[in-house]
mmCIF file of C-alpha atoms in Angstrom:
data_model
loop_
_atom_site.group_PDB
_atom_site.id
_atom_site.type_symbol
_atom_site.label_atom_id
_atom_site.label_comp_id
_atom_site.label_asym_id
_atom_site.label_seq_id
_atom_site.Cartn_x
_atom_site.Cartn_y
_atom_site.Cartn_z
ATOM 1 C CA UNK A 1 89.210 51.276 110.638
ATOM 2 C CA UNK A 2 90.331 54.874 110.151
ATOM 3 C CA UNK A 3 89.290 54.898 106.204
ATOM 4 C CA UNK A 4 85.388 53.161 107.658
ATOM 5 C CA UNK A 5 85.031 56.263 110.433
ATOM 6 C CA UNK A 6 86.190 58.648 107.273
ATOM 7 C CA UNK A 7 83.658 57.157 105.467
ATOM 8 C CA UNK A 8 81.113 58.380 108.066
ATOM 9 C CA UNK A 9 81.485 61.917 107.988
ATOM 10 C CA UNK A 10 79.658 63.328 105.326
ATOM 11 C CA UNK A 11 76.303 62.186 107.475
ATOM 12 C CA UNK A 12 77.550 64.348 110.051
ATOM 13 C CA UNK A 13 79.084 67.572 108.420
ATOM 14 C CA UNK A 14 77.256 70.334 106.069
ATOM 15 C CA UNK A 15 74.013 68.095 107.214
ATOM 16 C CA UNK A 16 70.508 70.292 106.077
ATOM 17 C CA UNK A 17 68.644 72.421 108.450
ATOM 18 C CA UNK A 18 65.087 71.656 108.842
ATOM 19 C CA UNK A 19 61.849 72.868 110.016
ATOM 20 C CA UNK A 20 60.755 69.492 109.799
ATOM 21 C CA UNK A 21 60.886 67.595 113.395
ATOM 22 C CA UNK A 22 60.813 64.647 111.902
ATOM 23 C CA UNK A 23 63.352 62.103 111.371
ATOM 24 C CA UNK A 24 66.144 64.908 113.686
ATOM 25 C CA UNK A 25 67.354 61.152 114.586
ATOM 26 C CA UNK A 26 68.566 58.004 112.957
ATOM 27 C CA UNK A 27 68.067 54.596 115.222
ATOM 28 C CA UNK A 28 69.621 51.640 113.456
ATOM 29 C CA UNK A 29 67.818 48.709 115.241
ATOM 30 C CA UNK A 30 70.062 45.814 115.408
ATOM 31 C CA UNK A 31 67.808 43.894 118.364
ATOM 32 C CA UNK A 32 70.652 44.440 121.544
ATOM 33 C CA UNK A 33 69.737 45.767 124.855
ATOM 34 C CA UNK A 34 72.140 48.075 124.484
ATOM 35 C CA UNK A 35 71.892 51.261 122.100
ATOM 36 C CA UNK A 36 74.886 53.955 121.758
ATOM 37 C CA UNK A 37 73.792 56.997 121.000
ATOM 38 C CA UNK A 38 75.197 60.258 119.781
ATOM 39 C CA UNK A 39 72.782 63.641 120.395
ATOM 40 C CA UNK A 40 75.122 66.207 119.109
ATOM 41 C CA UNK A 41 76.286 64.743 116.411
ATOM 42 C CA UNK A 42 75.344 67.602 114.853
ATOM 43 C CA UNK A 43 75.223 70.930 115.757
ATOM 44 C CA UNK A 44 71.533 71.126 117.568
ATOM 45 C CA UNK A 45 69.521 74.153 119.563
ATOM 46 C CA UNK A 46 69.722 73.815 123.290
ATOM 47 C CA UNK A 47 69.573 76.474 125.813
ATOM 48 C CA UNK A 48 67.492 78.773 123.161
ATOM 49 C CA UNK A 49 70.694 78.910 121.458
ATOM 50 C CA UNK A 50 73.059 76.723 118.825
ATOM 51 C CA UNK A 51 75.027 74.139 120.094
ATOM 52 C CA UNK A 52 77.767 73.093 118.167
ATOM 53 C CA UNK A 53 78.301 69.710 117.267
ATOM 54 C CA UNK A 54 80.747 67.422 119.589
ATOM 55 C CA UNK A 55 83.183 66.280 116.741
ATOM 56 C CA UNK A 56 83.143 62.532 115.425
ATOM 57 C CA UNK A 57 80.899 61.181 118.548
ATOM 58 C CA UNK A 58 77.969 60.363 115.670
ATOM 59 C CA UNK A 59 81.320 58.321 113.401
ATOM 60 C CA UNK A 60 82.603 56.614 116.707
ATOM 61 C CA UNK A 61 79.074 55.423 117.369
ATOM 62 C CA UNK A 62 78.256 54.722 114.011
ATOM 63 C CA UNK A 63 81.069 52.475 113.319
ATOM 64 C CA UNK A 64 81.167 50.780 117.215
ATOM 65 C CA UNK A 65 77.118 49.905 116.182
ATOM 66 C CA UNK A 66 78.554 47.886 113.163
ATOM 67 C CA UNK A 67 81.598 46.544 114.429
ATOM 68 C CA UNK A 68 79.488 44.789 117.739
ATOM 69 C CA UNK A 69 76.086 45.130 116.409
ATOM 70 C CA UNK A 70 74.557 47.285 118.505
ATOM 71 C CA UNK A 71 71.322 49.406 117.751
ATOM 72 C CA UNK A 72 72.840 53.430 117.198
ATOM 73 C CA UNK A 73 70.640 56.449 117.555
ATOM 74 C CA UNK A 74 72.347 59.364 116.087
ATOM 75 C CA UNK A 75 71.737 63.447 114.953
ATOM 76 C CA UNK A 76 71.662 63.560 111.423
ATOM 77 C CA UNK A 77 69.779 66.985 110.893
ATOM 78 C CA UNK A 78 69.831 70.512 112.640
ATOM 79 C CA UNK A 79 66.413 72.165 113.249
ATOM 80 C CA UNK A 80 66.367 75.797 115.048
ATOM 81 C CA UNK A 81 64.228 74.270 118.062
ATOM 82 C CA UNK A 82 65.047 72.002 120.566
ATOM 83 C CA UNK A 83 64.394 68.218 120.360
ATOM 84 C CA UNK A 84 65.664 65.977 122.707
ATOM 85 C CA UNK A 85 66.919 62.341 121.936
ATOM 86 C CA UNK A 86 64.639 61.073 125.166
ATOM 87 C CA UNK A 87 61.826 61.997 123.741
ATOM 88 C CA UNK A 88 62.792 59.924 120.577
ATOM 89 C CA UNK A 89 63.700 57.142 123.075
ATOM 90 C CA UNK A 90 60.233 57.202 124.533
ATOM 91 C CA UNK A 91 58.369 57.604 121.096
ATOM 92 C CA UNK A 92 60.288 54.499 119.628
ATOM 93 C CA UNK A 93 59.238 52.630 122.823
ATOM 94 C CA UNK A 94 63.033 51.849 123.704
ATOM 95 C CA UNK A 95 62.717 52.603 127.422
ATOM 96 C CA UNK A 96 63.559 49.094 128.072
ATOM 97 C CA UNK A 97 66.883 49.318 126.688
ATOM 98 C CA UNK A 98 70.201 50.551 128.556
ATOM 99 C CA UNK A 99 72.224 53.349 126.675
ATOM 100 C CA UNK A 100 75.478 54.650 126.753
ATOM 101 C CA UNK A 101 75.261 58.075 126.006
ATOM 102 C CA UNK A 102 78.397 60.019 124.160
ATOM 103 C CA UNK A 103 79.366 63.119 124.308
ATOM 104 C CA UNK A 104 82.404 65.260 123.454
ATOM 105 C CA UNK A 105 83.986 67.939 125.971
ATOM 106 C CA UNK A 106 87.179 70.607 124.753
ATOM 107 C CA UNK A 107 91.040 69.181 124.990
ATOM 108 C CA UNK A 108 91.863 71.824 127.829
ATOM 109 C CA UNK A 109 90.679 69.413 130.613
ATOM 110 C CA UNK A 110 93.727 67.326 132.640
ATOM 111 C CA UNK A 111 91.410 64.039 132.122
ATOM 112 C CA UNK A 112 90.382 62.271 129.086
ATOM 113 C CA UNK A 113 86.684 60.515 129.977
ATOM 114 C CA UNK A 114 84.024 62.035 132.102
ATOM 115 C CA UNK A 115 81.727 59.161 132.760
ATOM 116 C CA UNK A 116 78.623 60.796 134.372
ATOM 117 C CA UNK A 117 75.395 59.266 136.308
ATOM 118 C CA UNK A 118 73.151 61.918 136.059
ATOM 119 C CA UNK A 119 71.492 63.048 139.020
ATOM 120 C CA UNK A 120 71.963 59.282 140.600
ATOM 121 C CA UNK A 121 74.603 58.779 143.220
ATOM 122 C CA UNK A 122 77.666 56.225 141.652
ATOM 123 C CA UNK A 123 76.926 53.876 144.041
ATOM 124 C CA UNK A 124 73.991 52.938 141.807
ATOM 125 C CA UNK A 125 76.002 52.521 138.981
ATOM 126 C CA UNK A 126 78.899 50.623 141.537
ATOM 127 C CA UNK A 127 79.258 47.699 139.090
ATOM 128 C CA UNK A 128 79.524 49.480 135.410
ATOM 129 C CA UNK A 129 81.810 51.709 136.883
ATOM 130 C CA UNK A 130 84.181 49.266 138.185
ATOM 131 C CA UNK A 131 83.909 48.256 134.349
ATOM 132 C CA UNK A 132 84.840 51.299 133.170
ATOM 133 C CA UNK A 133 87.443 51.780 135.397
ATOM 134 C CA UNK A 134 89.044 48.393 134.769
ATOM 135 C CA UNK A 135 88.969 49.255 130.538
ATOM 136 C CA UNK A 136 90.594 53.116 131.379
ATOM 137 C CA UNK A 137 93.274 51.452 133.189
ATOM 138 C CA UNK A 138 94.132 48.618 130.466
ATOM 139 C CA UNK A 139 94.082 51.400 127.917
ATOM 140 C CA UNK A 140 95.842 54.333 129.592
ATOM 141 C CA UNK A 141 92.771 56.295 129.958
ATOM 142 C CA UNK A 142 92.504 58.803 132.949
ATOM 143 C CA UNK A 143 88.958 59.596 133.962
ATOM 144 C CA UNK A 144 86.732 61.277 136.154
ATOM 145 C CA UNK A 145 83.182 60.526 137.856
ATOM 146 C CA UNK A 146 80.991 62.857 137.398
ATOM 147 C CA UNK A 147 82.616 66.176 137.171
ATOM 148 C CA UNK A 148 80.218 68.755 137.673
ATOM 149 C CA UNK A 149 80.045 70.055 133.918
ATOM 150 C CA UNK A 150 79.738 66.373 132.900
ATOM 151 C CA UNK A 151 77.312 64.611 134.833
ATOM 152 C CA UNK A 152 74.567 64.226 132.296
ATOM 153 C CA UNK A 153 72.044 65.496 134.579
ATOM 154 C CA UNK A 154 69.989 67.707 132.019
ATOM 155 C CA UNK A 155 70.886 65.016 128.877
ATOM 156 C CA UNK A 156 69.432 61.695 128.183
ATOM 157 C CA UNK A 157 70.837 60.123 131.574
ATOM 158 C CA UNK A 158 69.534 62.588 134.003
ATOM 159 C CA UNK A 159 65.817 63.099 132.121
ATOM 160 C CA UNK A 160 65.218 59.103 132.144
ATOM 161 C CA UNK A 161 66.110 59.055 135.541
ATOM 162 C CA UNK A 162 63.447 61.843 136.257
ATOM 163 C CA UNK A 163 60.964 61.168 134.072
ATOM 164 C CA UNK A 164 60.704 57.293 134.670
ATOM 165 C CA UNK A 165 62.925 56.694 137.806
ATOM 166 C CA UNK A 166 65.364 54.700 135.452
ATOM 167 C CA UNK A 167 68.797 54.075 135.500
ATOM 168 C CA UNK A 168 69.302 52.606 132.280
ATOM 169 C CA UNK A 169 71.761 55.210 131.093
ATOM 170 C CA UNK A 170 75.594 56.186 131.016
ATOM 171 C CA UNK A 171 77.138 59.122 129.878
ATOM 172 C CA UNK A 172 80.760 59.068 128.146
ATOM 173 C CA UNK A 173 82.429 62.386 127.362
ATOM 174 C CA UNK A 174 85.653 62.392 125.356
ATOM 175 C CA UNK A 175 88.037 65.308 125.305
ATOM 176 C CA UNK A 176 88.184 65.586 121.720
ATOM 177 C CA UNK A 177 91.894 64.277 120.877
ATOM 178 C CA UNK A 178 90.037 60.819 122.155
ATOM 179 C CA UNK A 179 87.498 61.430 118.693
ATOM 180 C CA UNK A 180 89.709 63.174 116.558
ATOM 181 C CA UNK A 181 90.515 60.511 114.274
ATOM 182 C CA UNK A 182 91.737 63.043 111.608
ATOM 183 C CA UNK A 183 94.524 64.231 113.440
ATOM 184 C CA UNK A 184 95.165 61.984 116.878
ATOM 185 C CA UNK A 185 94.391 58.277 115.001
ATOM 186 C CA UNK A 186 96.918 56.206 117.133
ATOM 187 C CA UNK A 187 94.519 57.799 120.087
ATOM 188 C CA UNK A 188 91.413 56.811 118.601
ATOM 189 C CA UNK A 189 92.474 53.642 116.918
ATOM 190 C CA UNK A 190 94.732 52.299 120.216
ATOM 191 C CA UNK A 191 92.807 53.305 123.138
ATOM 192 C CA UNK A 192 89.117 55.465 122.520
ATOM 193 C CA UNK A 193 88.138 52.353 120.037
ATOM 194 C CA UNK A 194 89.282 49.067 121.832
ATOM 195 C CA UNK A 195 87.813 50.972 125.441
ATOM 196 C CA UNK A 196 84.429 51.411 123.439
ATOM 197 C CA UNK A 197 84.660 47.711 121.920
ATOM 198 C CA UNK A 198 84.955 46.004 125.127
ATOM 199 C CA UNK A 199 82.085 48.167 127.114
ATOM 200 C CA UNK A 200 80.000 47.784 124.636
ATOM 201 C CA UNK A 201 80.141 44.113 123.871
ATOM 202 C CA UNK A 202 80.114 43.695 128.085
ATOM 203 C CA UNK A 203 76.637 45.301 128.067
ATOM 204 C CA UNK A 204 75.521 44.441 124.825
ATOM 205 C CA UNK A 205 72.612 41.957 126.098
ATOM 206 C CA UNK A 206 72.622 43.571 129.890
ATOM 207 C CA UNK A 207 69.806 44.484 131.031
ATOM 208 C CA UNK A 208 70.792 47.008 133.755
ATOM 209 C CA UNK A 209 73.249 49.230 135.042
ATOM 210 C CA UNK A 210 72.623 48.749 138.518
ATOM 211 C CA UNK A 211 72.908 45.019 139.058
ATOM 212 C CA UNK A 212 75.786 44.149 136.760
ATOM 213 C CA UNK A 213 78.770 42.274 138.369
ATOM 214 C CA UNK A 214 82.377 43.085 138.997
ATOM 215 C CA UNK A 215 84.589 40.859 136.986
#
């Protein structure tokens, strides 16, 4: 597992920098109604500034699209503009699909997963929740719903929901010793990739958010 996310990391690091708006992002179609995706995966322009990449997300998602088949969209390219994955999501005509949206936050925060619902209330996402919250317990995972530097409100989440009134999407941010399979691999490889397995393969062929049952 370790020596496969390895593997992955020369898509992510030194990547070129483009004027080129084309092909910014990689979608691996693997026919689920469930994609993962990864926006930073590289360092990207947000904010008319750089944003630096959030470590490993684009390897975790790369090998979690493999390991469950799951379609992947992922950064593989900086340009000096912004370009935002929901506009790739509409332009590939994927707005039927749910996503789970990860992210990566710093390792000074008390919690390990911010799960965020954009600008929805969590009631609305009362059923995945209670998923998530059942996996973070099995695995020793403390989290928090939707911190206010983590809600997803101005990413993929929060634009779907005001652009089409959907609520299709979940956001997962990591402190980074939950990615950082270099140097915390017991971490990753005993709780951030078994958690992942499980939610993903539970949504895999969902086709909401909203209406998904406790169990």
């Amino acid at each position: 597992m370790l020596d496969k996310l390895k593997g992955y990391s020369s898509l992510f690091f030194d990547t070129e920098t483009s004027l080129e708006r084309e092909n910014v992002f990689s979608f691996r179609d693997e026919g689920s109604g469930l994609v993962l995706c990864a926006p930073h995966s590289t360092k990207s322009f947000a904010c008319k500034r750089i944003k630096m990449q959030d470590l490993y997300t684009g390897e975790l998602v790369r090998f979690l699209g493999e390991e469950c088949q799951v379609s992947t969209i992922v950064r593989t390219k900086f340009v000096p503009f912004k370009v935002l994955v929901s506009d790739f999501v509409e332009e590939k005509g994927l707005l039927d699909k749910l996503f789970i949206d990860v992210h990566g936050m710093t390792n000074d925060r008390s919690f390990d997963l911010a799960v965020g619902t954009g600008i929805k209330e969590p009631e609305l996402y009362d059923g995945a929740l209670h998923v998530v919250s059942v996996l973070a317990r099995k695995y020793n995972i403390k989290m928090v719903v939707n911190h206010p530097n983590y809600r997803g409100c101005a990413g993929l989440t929060g634009r779907l929901q005001k652009k089409h009134e959907r609520c299709t999407s979940l956001q997962l941010e990591w402190r980074r010793d939950f990615r950082d399979f270099y140097n915390c691999p017991q971490i990753v490889e005993k709780q951030t990739i078994p958690f992942m397995k499980e939610l993903v393969l539970y949504f895999k062929d969902s086709q909401s958010f909203v209406l998904t049952k406790r169990g």
